[in-house]
Tab-separated table of C-alpha atoms and ligand atoms in Angstrom:
chain	number	residue	atom	x	y	z
A	956	UNK	CA	-65.112	-57.877	59.935
A	957	UNK	CA	-62.109	-55.759	59.924
A	958	UNK	CA	-58.415	-55.539	59.294
A	959	UNK	CA	-57.023	-55.463	62.762
A	960	UNK	CA	-53.308	-54.178	63.638
A	961	UNK	CA	-52.625	-54.960	67.539
A	962	UNK	CA	-49.374	-53.867	69.386
A	963	UNK	CA	-48.339	-55.488	72.696
A	964	UNK	CA	-45.939	-53.740	74.746
A	965	UNK	CA	-43.219	-55.248	77.026
A	966	UNK	CA	-45.462	-55.533	80.228
A	967	UNK	CA	-47.978	-57.328	78.299
A	968	UNK	CA	-45.457	-59.862	76.966
A	969	UNK	CA	-43.331	-59.660	80.359
A	970	UNK	CA	-43.464	-63.931	80.743
A	971	UNK	CA	-45.485	-66.590	79.511
A	972	UNK	CA	-48.816	-65.894	81.436
A	973	UNK	CA	-48.895	-62.625	80.053
A	974	UNK	CA	-48.256	-64.059	76.243
A	975	UNK	CA	-50.939	-66.552	76.706
A	976	UNK	CA	-53.436	-63.716	77.552
A	977	UNK	CA	-52.166	-62.083	74.354
A	978	UNK	CA	-52.661	-65.385	72.527
A	979	UNK	CA	-56.469	-65.529	73.916
A	980	UNK	CA	-57.008	-62.081	72.661
A	981	UNK	CA	-55.771	-62.612	69.358
A	982	UNK	CA	-57.427	-65.922	69.186
A	983	UNK	CA	-61.004	-63.851	70.157
A	984	UNK	CA	-60.430	-60.954	67.587
A	985	UNK	CA	-59.812	-63.805	64.710
A	986	UNK	CA	-62.844	-65.896	66.005
A	987	UNK	CA	-65.117	-62.810	65.366
A	988	UNK	CA	-63.808	-62.979	61.784
A	989	UNK	CA	-61.282	-60.346	61.728
A	990	UNK	CA	-57.856	-60.465	59.704
A	991	UNK	CA	-55.298	-59.987	62.364
A	992	UNK	CA	-51.673	-58.668	62.569
A	993	UNK	CA	-49.883	-58.725	65.820
A	994	UNK	CA	-46.671	-56.697	66.259
A	995	UNK	CA	-44.991	-57.434	69.775
A	996	UNK	CA	-42.246	-55.901	71.789
A	997	UNK	CA	-39.515	-57.554	73.894
A	998	UNK	CA	-40.314	-58.707	77.395
A	999	UNK	CA	-40.089	-55.910	80.031
A	1000	UNK	CA	-36.587	-55.102	80.990
A	1001	UNK	CA	-35.032	-57.494	77.913
A	1002	UNK	CA	-33.775	-54.435	76.040
A	1003	UNK	CA	-32.199	-52.706	78.724
A	1004	UNK	CA	-30.447	-55.929	79.739
A	1005	UNK	CA	-29.078	-56.652	76.121
A	1006	UNK	CA	-27.899	-53.048	76.184
A	1007	UNK	CA	-26.287	-53.789	79.511
A	1008	UNK	CA	-24.459	-57.130	78.043
A	1009	UNK	CA	-23.165	-55.009	75.159
A	1010	UNK	CA	-21.458	-52.518	77.414
A	1011	UNK	CA	-19.982	-55.248	79.385
A	1012	UNK	CA	-18.748	-56.639	75.872
A	1013	UNK	CA	-17.771	-53.081	74.712
A	1014	UNK	CA	-17.902	-50.245	76.511
A	1015	UNK	CA	-19.033	-48.248	73.048
A	1016	UNK	CA	-20.465	-51.301	71.267
A	1017	UNK	CA	-20.472	-51.449	67.249
A	1018	UNK	CA	-23.954	-49.859	66.102
A	1019	UNK	CA	-24.490	-52.641	63.596
A	1020	UNK	CA	-23.698	-55.373	66.249
A	1021	UNK	CA	-25.838	-53.779	68.890
A	1022	UNK	CA	-29.021	-53.663	66.468
A	1023	UNK	CA	-28.282	-57.527	66.076
A	1024	UNK	CA	-28.117	-58.221	69.427
A	1025	UNK	CA	-31.327	-55.826	70.428
A	1026	UNK	CA	-33.525	-57.490	67.582
A	1027	UNK	CA	-33.127	-60.826	69.632
A	1028	UNK	CA	-35.512	-59.592	72.273
A	1029	UNK	CA	-38.665	-59.014	69.774
A	1030	UNK	CA	-37.419	-62.404	68.083
A	1031	UNK	CA	-38.187	-64.190	71.213
A	1032	UNK	CA	-41.688	-63.013	71.992
A	1033	UNK	CA	-43.193	-63.324	68.601
A	1034	UNK	CA	-41.506	-67.069	68.197
A	1035	UNK	CA	-43.301	-67.633	71.526
A	1036	UNK	CA	-46.667	-66.295	70.938
A	1037	UNK	CA	-46.713	-68.244	67.494
A	1038	UNK	CA	-46.187	-71.216	69.180
A	1039	UNK	CA	-48.768	-70.880	71.589
A	1040	UNK	CA	-51.823	-70.028	68.852
A	1041	UNK	CA	-50.477	-73.012	66.767
A	1042	UNK	CA	-50.651	-74.976	70.176
A	1043	UNK	CA	-54.296	-73.724	70.678
A	1044	UNK	CA	-55.405	-74.513	66.922
A	1045	UNK	CA	-54.851	-71.263	65.083
A	1046	UNK	CA	-52.933	-70.846	61.967
A	1047	UNK	CA	-50.376	-68.483	63.084
A	1048	UNK	CA	-46.847	-67.853	61.844
A	1049	UNK	CA	-44.125	-65.156	63.137
A	1050	UNK	CA	-42.041	-62.514	60.874
A	1051	UNK	CA	-38.908	-60.824	61.858
A	1052	UNK	CA	-38.253	-57.393	60.185
A	1053	UNK	CA	-36.760	-58.356	57.124
A	1054	UNK	CA	-39.324	-60.792	56.471
A	1055	UNK	CA	-42.087	-58.563	56.825
A	1056	UNK	CA	-40.578	-56.182	54.572
A	1057	UNK	CA	-39.983	-53.430	56.873
A	1058	UNK	CA	-37.375	-51.108	54.932
A	1059	UNK	CA	-35.173	-48.530	56.798
A	1060	UNK	CA	-32.354	-46.254	56.519
A	1061	UNK	CA	-29.099	-47.374	57.932
A	1062	UNK	CA	-29.114	-45.297	60.982
A	1063	UNK	CA	-28.595	-48.459	63.647
A	1064	UNK	CA	-30.166	-47.790	66.792
A	1065	UNK	CA	-32.651	-45.276	65.384
A	1066	UNK	CA	-33.420	-46.167	62.170
A	1067	UNK	CA	-36.412	-44.513	60.182
A	1068	UNK	CA	-38.971	-46.678	58.149
A	1069	UNK	CA	-38.705	-45.838	54.441
A	1070	UNK	CA	-41.041	-48.448	53.164
A	1071	UNK	CA	-43.177	-51.455	54.375
A	1072	UNK	CA	-43.929	-53.946	51.690
A	1073	UNK	CA	-47.226	-55.584	52.621
A	1074	UNK	CA	-47.229	-58.446	49.956
A	1075	UNK	CA	-45.783	-60.956	52.289
A	1076	UNK	CA	-48.205	-60.244	54.948
A	1077	UNK	CA	-51.301	-59.881	53.101
A	1078	UNK	CA	-50.283	-63.427	51.324
A	1079	UNK	CA	-50.498	-64.984	54.947
A	1080	UNK	CA	-53.777	-62.805	55.710
A	1081	UNK	CA	-55.451	-64.226	52.710
A	1082	UNK	CA	-54.868	-67.781	53.717
A	1083	UNK	CA	-56.594	-66.753	57.266
A	1084	UNK	CA	-53.087	-66.786	59.089
A	1085	UNK	CA	-52.705	-64.764	62.227
A	1086	UNK	CA	-49.206	-63.109	61.000
A	1087	UNK	CA	-47.119	-61.950	64.239
A	1088	UNK	CA	-44.442	-59.721	63.610
A	1089	UNK	CA	-41.461	-58.775	65.438
A	1090	UNK	CA	-41.649	-54.598	66.532
A	1091	UNK	CA	-38.817	-52.368	66.659
A	1092	UNK	CA	-36.951	-53.900	63.758
A	1093	UNK	CA	-36.295	-53.672	59.997
A	1094	UNK	CA	-33.591	-54.019	57.413
A	1095	UNK	CA	-31.724	-51.580	55.662
A	1096	UNK	CA	-30.916	-51.390	51.955
A	1097	UNK	CA	-27.903	-53.473	52.231
A	1098	UNK	CA	-30.039	-55.972	54.090
A	1099	UNK	CA	-28.323	-55.236	57.984
A	1100	UNK	CA	-30.565	-55.631	60.731
A	1101	UNK	CA	-31.829	-52.089	61.776
A	1102	UNK	CA	-33.584	-50.896	65.272
A	1103	UNK	CA	-36.232	-48.156	65.468
A	1104	UNK	CA	-35.167	-46.701	68.636
A	1105	UNK	CA	-36.566	-47.058	72.338
A	1106	UNK	CA	-40.134	-47.712	72.147
A	1107	UNK	CA	-40.022	-48.319	68.515
A	1108	UNK	CA	-42.435	-51.161	68.382
A	1109	UNK	CA	-45.034	-48.616	68.375
A	1110	UNK	CA	-43.966	-47.084	64.959
A	1111	UNK	CA	-43.528	-50.606	63.374
A	1112	UNK	CA	-47.381	-51.210	64.370
A	1113	UNK	CA	-48.380	-47.962	62.821
A	1114	UNK	CA	-46.164	-48.231	59.770
A	1115	UNK	CA	-47.493	-51.570	59.207
A	1116	UNK	CA	-51.273	-50.722	59.577
A	1117	UNK	CA	-50.583	-48.088	57.121
A	1118	UNK	CA	-49.102	-49.981	54.707
A	1119	UNK	CA	-52.081	-52.648	54.944
A	1120	UNK	CA	-54.670	-49.889	55.183
A	1121	UNK	CA	-55.847	-51.618	58.140
A	1122	UNK	CA	-59.159	-50.373	59.801
A	1123	UNK	CA	-57.554	-49.609	63.093
A	1124	UNK	CA	-54.071	-49.762	65.123
A	1125	UNK	CA	-54.783	-50.973	68.564
A	1126	UNK	CA	-51.917	-50.214	71.062
A	1127	UNK	CA	-52.282	-52.442	74.114
A	1128	UNK	CA	-50.140	-51.383	77.093
A	1129	UNK	CA	-50.040	-51.151	80.899
A	1130	UNK	CA	-52.346	-48.212	81.351
A	1131	UNK	CA	-55.817	-47.892	79.847
A	1132	UNK	CA	-55.468	-44.840	77.827
A	1133	UNK	CA	-53.944	-41.327	77.634
A	1134	UNK	CA	-54.244	-39.274	80.440
A	1135	UNK	CA	-53.627	-35.656	81.091
A	1136	UNK	CA	-50.654	-36.504	82.624
A	1137	UNK	CA	-48.600	-39.620	83.671
A	1138	UNK	CA	-51.002	-41.457	85.493
A	1139	UNK	CA	-48.228	-43.427	87.550
A	1140	UNK	CA	-46.911	-40.148	88.827
A	1141	UNK	CA	-50.098	-38.089	88.701
A	1142	UNK	CA	-53.237	-40.095	90.911
A	1143	UNK	CA	-55.538	-37.355	89.582
A	1144	UNK	CA	-54.401	-37.525	85.812
A	1145	UNK	CA	-57.743	-38.044	83.789
A	1146	UNK	CA	-58.097	-40.726	80.893
A	1147	UNK	CA	-58.983	-38.748	77.491
A	1148	UNK	CA	-61.752	-40.295	75.181
A	1149	UNK	CA	-59.809	-38.706	72.317
A	1150	UNK	CA	-56.765	-36.938	71.422
A	1151	UNK	CA	-55.971	-35.277	68.134
A	1152	UNK	CA	-52.609	-36.295	66.308
A	1153	UNK	CA	-51.336	-32.864	66.832
A	1154	UNK	CA	-51.738	-32.905	70.410
A	1155	UNK	CA	-50.270	-36.216	70.598
A	1156	UNK	CA	-47.233	-35.354	68.931
A	1157	UNK	CA	-46.894	-32.546	71.092
A	1158	UNK	CA	-47.419	-34.771	74.112
A	1159	UNK	CA	-44.773	-37.432	72.729
A	1160	UNK	CA	-42.110	-34.748	72.021
A	1161	UNK	CA	-42.383	-33.668	75.404
A	1162	UNK	CA	-42.112	-36.938	77.561
A	1163	UNK	CA	-45.376	-39.025	77.330
A	1164	UNK	CA	-43.443	-41.996	76.024
A	1165	UNK	CA	-46.828	-43.825	75.858
A	1166	UNK	CA	-46.526	-43.653	72.004
A	1167	UNK	CA	-43.131	-43.285	70.429
A	1168	UNK	CA	-43.179	-39.761	68.477
A	1169	UNK	CA	-42.870	-41.459	65.352
A	1170	UNK	CA	-45.494	-43.857	65.317
A	1171	UNK	CA	-47.803	-40.618	65.862
A	1172	UNK	CA	-45.980	-38.897	63.093
A	1173	UNK	CA	-46.751	-41.941	60.834
A	1174	UNK	CA	-50.406	-42.138	62.049
A	1175	UNK	CA	-51.294	-38.690	61.066
A	1176	UNK	CA	-49.496	-38.832	57.618
A	1177	UNK	CA	-50.914	-41.832	56.628
A	1178	UNK	CA	-54.829	-41.135	58.824
A	1179	UNK	CA	-54.380	-44.289	60.726
A	1180	UNK	CA	-56.899	-44.252	63.596
A	1181	UNK	CA	-54.918	-45.507	66.832
A	1182	UNK	CA	-56.741	-46.775	70.000
A	1183	UNK	CA	-54.476	-47.021	73.115
A	1184	UNK	CA	-55.609	-49.268	75.672
A	1185	UNK	CA	-54.628	-51.807	78.439
A	1186	UNK	CA	-54.104	-55.250	77.586
A	1187	UNK	CA	-55.251	-56.175	81.235
A	1188	UNK	CA	-58.755	-54.868	80.718
A	1189	UNK	CA	-61.510	-54.934	77.877
A	1190	UNK	CA	-62.064	-51.147	78.999
A	1191	UNK	CA	-62.533	-48.605	76.048
A	1192	UNK	CA	-58.943	-46.736	75.669
A	1193	UNK	CA	-58.176	-43.657	74.254
A	1194	UNK	CA	-58.641	-43.110	70.523
A	1195	UNK	CA	-55.792	-40.806	68.430
A	1196	UNK	CA	-57.758	-39.311	65.748
A	1197	UNK	CA	-57.496	-36.570	63.311
A	1198	UNK	CA	-59.651	-33.783	64.762
A	1199	UNK	CA	-60.816	-33.479	68.618
A	1200	UNK	CA	-62.751	-30.103	68.061
A	1201	UNK	CA	-63.581	-29.634	71.769
A	1202	UNK	CA	-60.253	-29.296	72.568
A	1203	UNK	CA	-59.840	-26.104	71.306
A	1204	UNK	CA	-61.649	-24.789	74.203
A	1205	UNK	CA	-59.236	-26.174	76.953
A	1206	UNK	CA	-56.538	-23.666	77.559
A	1207	UNK	CA	-54.109	-26.390	79.034
A	1208	UNK	CA	-55.035	-30.167	78.142
A	1209	UNK	CA	-51.976	-31.842	79.560
A	1210	UNK	CA	-48.913	-31.867	81.450
A	1211	UNK	CA	-46.011	-33.823	80.928
A	1212	UNK	CA	-42.259	-34.327	82.118
A	1213	UNK	CA	-38.980	-35.557	80.790
A	1214	UNK	CA	-36.121	-36.947	82.527
A	1215	UNK	CA	-34.138	-37.798	79.550
A	1216	UNK	CA	-32.316	-34.445	79.844
A	1217	UNK	CA	-28.993	-33.045	80.622
A	1218	UNK	CA	-27.643	-29.731	80.286
A	1219	UNK	CA	-24.327	-28.478	79.478
A	1220	UNK	CA	-22.944	-25.123	80.271
A	1221	UNK	CA	-19.737	-23.301	78.477
A	1222	UNK	CA	-18.534	-20.348	80.919
A	1223	UNK	CA	-16.962	-17.032	79.133
A	1224	UNK	CA	-17.431	-18.158	75.670
A	1225	UNK	CA	-15.859	-15.440	73.268
A	1226	UNK	CA	-18.656	-13.079	72.161
A	1227	UNK	CA	-17.849	-13.141	68.285
A	1228	UNK	CA	-19.464	-14.330	65.377
A	1229	UNK	CA	-19.033	-17.858	64.353
A	1230	UNK	CA	-18.848	-19.105	68.116
A	1231	UNK	CA	-22.346	-20.503	68.258
A	1232	UNK	CA	-21.547	-22.643	64.892
A	1233	UNK	CA	-18.255	-23.890	66.199
A	1234	UNK	CA	-20.202	-24.939	69.739
A	1235	UNK	CA	-22.948	-27.068	67.618
A	1236	UNK	CA	-21.754	-28.009	64.745
A	1237	UNK	CA	-19.768	-30.988	65.940
A	1238	UNK	CA	-22.733	-31.958	68.219
A	1239	UNK	CA	-24.967	-32.133	65.349
A	1240	UNK	CA	-22.294	-34.088	63.105
A	1241	UNK	CA	-22.452	-36.715	66.437
A	1242	UNK	CA	-26.197	-37.073	65.541
A	1243	UNK	CA	-26.913	-35.402	68.860
A	1244	UNK	CA	-30.008	-33.486	69.020
A	1245	UNK	CA	-29.872	-30.304	71.255
A	1246	UNK	CA	-33.191	-29.011	72.544
A	1247	UNK	CA	-33.099	-25.655	74.507
A	1248	UNK	CA	-30.395	-23.182	74.161
A	1249	UNK	CA	-30.015	-20.363	76.288
A	1250	UNK	CA	-27.214	-17.234	75.814
A	1251	UNK	CA	-26.537	-14.604	78.168
A	1252	UNK	CA	-24.935	-11.360	77.303
A	1253	UNK	CA	-21.734	-10.579	79.479
A	1254	UNK	CA	-19.495	-7.625	80.080
A	1255	UNK	CA	-16.083	-7.644	78.471
A	1256	UNK	CA	-16.769	-9.351	75.050
A	1257	UNK	CA	-17.646	-12.877	76.609
A	1258	UNK	CA	-20.952	-14.854	77.188
A	1259	UNK	CA	-22.207	-18.108	78.942
A	1260	UNK	CA	-24.061	-20.537	76.894
A	1261	UNK	CA	-26.389	-23.368	78.004
A	1262	UNK	CA	-27.876	-26.027	76.144
A	1263	UNK	CA	-29.715	-29.236	76.903
A	1264	UNK	CA	-29.377	-32.782	75.116
A	1265	UNK	CA	-30.779	-36.171	75.665
A	1266	UNK	CA	-29.114	-37.818	79.195
A	1267	UNK	CA	-28.189	-40.728	76.981
A	1268	UNK	CA	-25.742	-38.361	74.854
A	1269	UNK	CA	-24.748	-36.348	77.476
A	1270	UNK	CA	-20.979	-38.033	78.137
A	1271	UNK	CA	-20.438	-37.621	74.227
A	1272	UNK	CA	-21.682	-34.344	74.183
A	1273	UNK	CA	-19.447	-33.234	77.262
A	1274	UNK	CA	-16.060	-34.734	75.695
A	1275	UNK	CA	-16.869	-32.824	72.252
A	1276	UNK	CA	-17.573	-29.730	74.282
A	1277	UNK	CA	-14.453	-29.914	76.354
A	1278	UNK	CA	-12.609	-30.113	73.308
A	1279	UNK	CA	-14.508	-27.208	71.582
A	1280	UNK	CA	-13.946	-24.751	74.712
A	1281	UNK	CA	-9.947	-25.389	74.368
A	1282	UNK	CA	-10.356	-24.154	70.719
A	1283	UNK	CA	-12.613	-21.497	71.181
A	1284	UNK	CA	-11.087	-20.084	74.694
A	1285	UNK	CA	-14.078	-20.777	76.648
A	1286	UNK	CA	-13.014	-20.617	80.484
A	1287	UNK	CA	-14.694	-23.716	81.419
A	1288	UNK	CA	-17.252	-26.513	80.702
A	1289	UNK	CA	-19.686	-27.901	83.400
A	1290	UNK	CA	-22.760	-30.385	82.821
A	1291	UNK	CA	-25.699	-31.309	84.736
A	1292	UNK	CA	-27.656	-34.675	84.550
A	1293	UNK	CA	-30.091	-34.177	87.244
A	1294	UNK	CA	-32.376	-32.023	85.502
A	1295	UNK	CA	-36.062	-32.646	84.120
A	1296	UNK	CA	-38.266	-30.599	81.813
A	1297	UNK	CA	-41.983	-30.331	82.755
A	1298	UNK	CA	-44.086	-28.730	80.200
A	1299	UNK	CA	-47.600	-27.675	79.870
A	1300	UNK	CA	-49.810	-28.350	76.589
A	1301	UNK	CA	-52.762	-27.150	74.740
A	1302	UNK	CA	-53.356	-25.913	71.332
A	1303	UNK	CA	-56.198	-23.738	73.009
A	1304	UNK	CA	-52.952	-21.763	74.730
A	1305	UNK	CA	-52.971	-19.895	71.532
A	1306	UNK	CA	-55.565	-17.735	72.404
A	1307	UNK	CA	-54.968	-17.083	76.112
A	1308	UNK	CA	-52.255	-15.047	77.925
A	1309	UNK	CA	-51.594	-15.895	81.252
A	1310	UNK	CA	-50.333	-19.706	81.249
A	1311	UNK	CA	-46.802	-18.808	81.395
A	1312	UNK	CA	-46.939	-16.554	84.730
A	1313	UNK	CA	-49.317	-19.368	86.166
A	1314	UNK	CA	-46.910	-21.714	85.546
A	1315	UNK	CA	-44.243	-19.758	87.312
A	1316	UNK	CA	-45.949	-19.027	89.988
A	1317	UNK	CA	-47.353	-22.537	90.818
A	1318	UNK	CA	-43.575	-23.568	90.769
A	1319	UNK	CA	-42.424	-21.020	92.631
A	1320	UNK	CA	-44.899	-21.743	95.369
A	1321	UNK	CA	-43.517	-25.103	95.974
A	1322	UNK	CA	-39.940	-23.588	95.922
A	1323	UNK	CA	-39.035	-24.894	92.785
A	1324	UNK	CA	-36.458	-23.155	91.078
A	1325	UNK	CA	-36.921	-23.178	86.894
A	1326	UNK	CA	-33.084	-23.145	85.170
A	1327	UNK	CA	-34.475	-22.582	81.840
A	1328	UNK	CA	-37.440	-21.803	79.823
A	1329	UNK	CA	-38.872	-22.707	76.213
A	1330	UNK	CA	-42.272	-21.516	75.033
A	1331	UNK	CA	-43.927	-22.013	71.600
A	1332	UNK	CA	-47.715	-21.098	70.757
A	1333	UNK	CA	-48.884	-24.125	72.062
A	1334	UNK	CA	-46.728	-25.400	75.017
A	1335	UNK	CA	-44.320	-23.702	77.909
A	1336	UNK	CA	-41.561	-26.176	78.912
A	1337	UNK	CA	-39.395	-25.271	82.077
A	1338	UNK	CA	-36.038	-27.081	83.053
A	1339	UNK	CA	-36.163	-27.830	87.044
A	1340	UNK	CA	-34.530	-30.297	89.393
A	1341	UNK	CA	-34.919	-33.798	88.666
A	1342	UNK	CA	-36.023	-34.647	92.272
A	1343	UNK	CA	-38.952	-32.191	91.935
A	1344	UNK	CA	-40.546	-33.740	88.406
A	1345	UNK	CA	-43.464	-35.371	90.000
A	1346	UNK	CA	-44.116	-32.685	92.448
A	1347	UNK	CA	-43.989	-30.315	89.644
A	1348	UNK	CA	-46.197	-32.406	87.476
A	1349	UNK	CA	-49.242	-32.853	90.120
A	1350	UNK	CA	-48.963	-29.319	91.205
A	1351	UNK	CA	-49.316	-27.976	87.748
A	1352	UNK	CA	-52.121	-30.511	86.984
A	1353	UNK	CA	-54.066	-29.022	89.574
A	1354	UNK	CA	-53.241	-25.297	89.115
A	1355	UNK	CA	-54.474	-25.879	85.242
A	1356	UNK	CA	-57.711	-27.235	86.344
A	1357	UNK	CA	-56.923	-30.843	85.129
A	1358	UNK	CA	-57.569	-32.829	88.125
A	1359	UNK	CA	-60.151	-35.724	87.991
A	1360	UNK	CA	-63.342	-35.111	90.296
A	1361	UNK	CA	-63.522	-38.192	92.486
B	1182	ADP	P1	-45.179	-50.471	76.485
B	1182	ADP	O1	-44.048	-51.173	76.875
B	1182	ADP	O2	-46.852	-51.200	76.537
B	1182	ADP	O3	-44.744	-49.784	74.833
B	1182	ADP	P2	-44.152	-47.895	77.709
B	1182	ADP	O4	-43.836	-48.065	79.033
B	1182	ADP	O5	-43.560	-47.535	76.551
B	1182	ADP	O6	-45.480	-49.019	77.654
B	1182	ADP	O7	-45.705	-46.292	77.752
B	1182	ADP	C1	-46.519	-46.694	78.695
B	1182	ADP	C2	-46.584	-45.846	79.879
B	1182	ADP	O8	-46.283	-44.162	79.421
B	1182	ADP	C3	-47.284	-45.750	81.034
B	1182	ADP	O9	-46.808	-46.887	82.015
B	1182	ADP	C4	-47.185	-44.416	81.692
B	1182	ADP	O10	-46.367	-44.323	82.845
B	1182	ADP	C5	-46.537	-43.647	80.406
B	1182	ADP	N1	-46.954	-42.107	80.343
B	1182	ADP	C6	-46.259	-41.202	80.385
B	1182	ADP	N2	-47.563	-39.956	80.044
B	1182	ADP	C7	-48.307	-40.504	79.818
B	1182	ADP	C8	-49.881	-40.050	79.653
B	1182	ADP	N3	-49.833	-38.982	79.061
B	1182	ADP	N4	-50.582	-40.987	79.209
B	1182	ADP	C9	-50.629	-42.463	79.918
B	1182	ADP	N5	-49.247	-43.310	79.910
B	1182	ADP	C10	-48.200	-42.208	80.183
B	1183	LIG	N1	-38.074	-53.449	73.196
B	1183	LIG	C1	-37.938	-51.837	72.566
B	1183	LIG	C2	-38.012	-50.946	73.483
B	1183	LIG	O1	-37.664	-51.577	74.748
B	1183	LIG	C3	-39.138	-51.312	71.809
B	1183	LIG	C4	-40.447	-51.278	72.110
B	1183	LIG	O2	-40.634	-52.290	73.422
B	1183	LIG	O3	-41.194	-50.508	71.744
B	1183	LIG	O4	-37.291	-49.757	73.459
B	1184	MG	MG1	-43.487	-48.237	74.559
């Protein structure tokens, strides 16, 4: 007997049949005597459609109202699952974010969980009810509905598992575990039995959207064991846990890609103190996160400066920089949305040289141009043209000896 938190993503609840599949899985775990909390996403594609509808209502929809709208996706699935379970004779009930006491800050669209009050869920569990909670949503101190950013149901699940001190948090998705690269684009990717929190944090921050990065941060902080697995099979998936000593012996353990990238260049910027602050302060104030930055020195007291931002913030960042360029006397601003970031990751990289040169020569052999590079002691990332993303991931996966042996 255990306290299990199960989270099902959008593809696992995409239609009535799939929700029924979730109901059967939940019923099985319940019949085995476990206490069960189920966290659901919206049906696949629904959040995107709601965003589209909002844009038709207003080009820059009010952020508070957008969260009210987006939260309806998860409201639908929890109600349907609870109905099915009741119909099957199981005591179940659905709870929205505020009913499950998921308190967040006020950042509409990207809210952080401050606290989960477990009392109400615990009360229902004591009555042997299956508690079905809407993921991705919470409420702020003023009682407004908030959402946690794309992929946020993972974080709802882990935060609720931490608050309840659950024995395990199972993340059910459309792949059967965490792989050495996205298995949907790299057919030779290998499934990992286990990954440590730090490595998963790296993978998530560099584009492996199988887990939202904040969910991994929570899992690490509260030591919640995660099991990432498929809702369509019984196969064991991947455990995300605190230590995986074998990893240190592998130089590169994963290749990731991230297409949510755009690049902005300011040309012929006056090369003098304070310029960088003038360029980046308004971007930060607008809540946009800058990732890579390159500044070149040039003759004649002028320099070029290039940086990357999430693609979803590209238009906003461009209009900010066009104003900044006028103010500081830069010659011109141009942007590029057709880029992607590919990265090789591995804690074992710390003690090895030659990783960067192998990465660069592998890309060169395919004629893939590298536009920007950034490194840390456990990863190397390159910005390339978006159209080469899949090819780059596959050739790097092979070059670093990660391919599955058939
Ligand atoms: P869900 O809707 O269940 O939350 P997501 O689409 O958010 O599912 O995440 C699952 C997807 O993550 C997979 O379909 C896969 O394409 C992608 N992915 C990216 N990198 C990896 C990786 N290293 N291992 C497994 N899946 C990955
Ligand atoms: N429905 C939300 C999204 O599509 C949250 C989630 O699925 O985790 O981003
Ligand atoms: Mg997801």
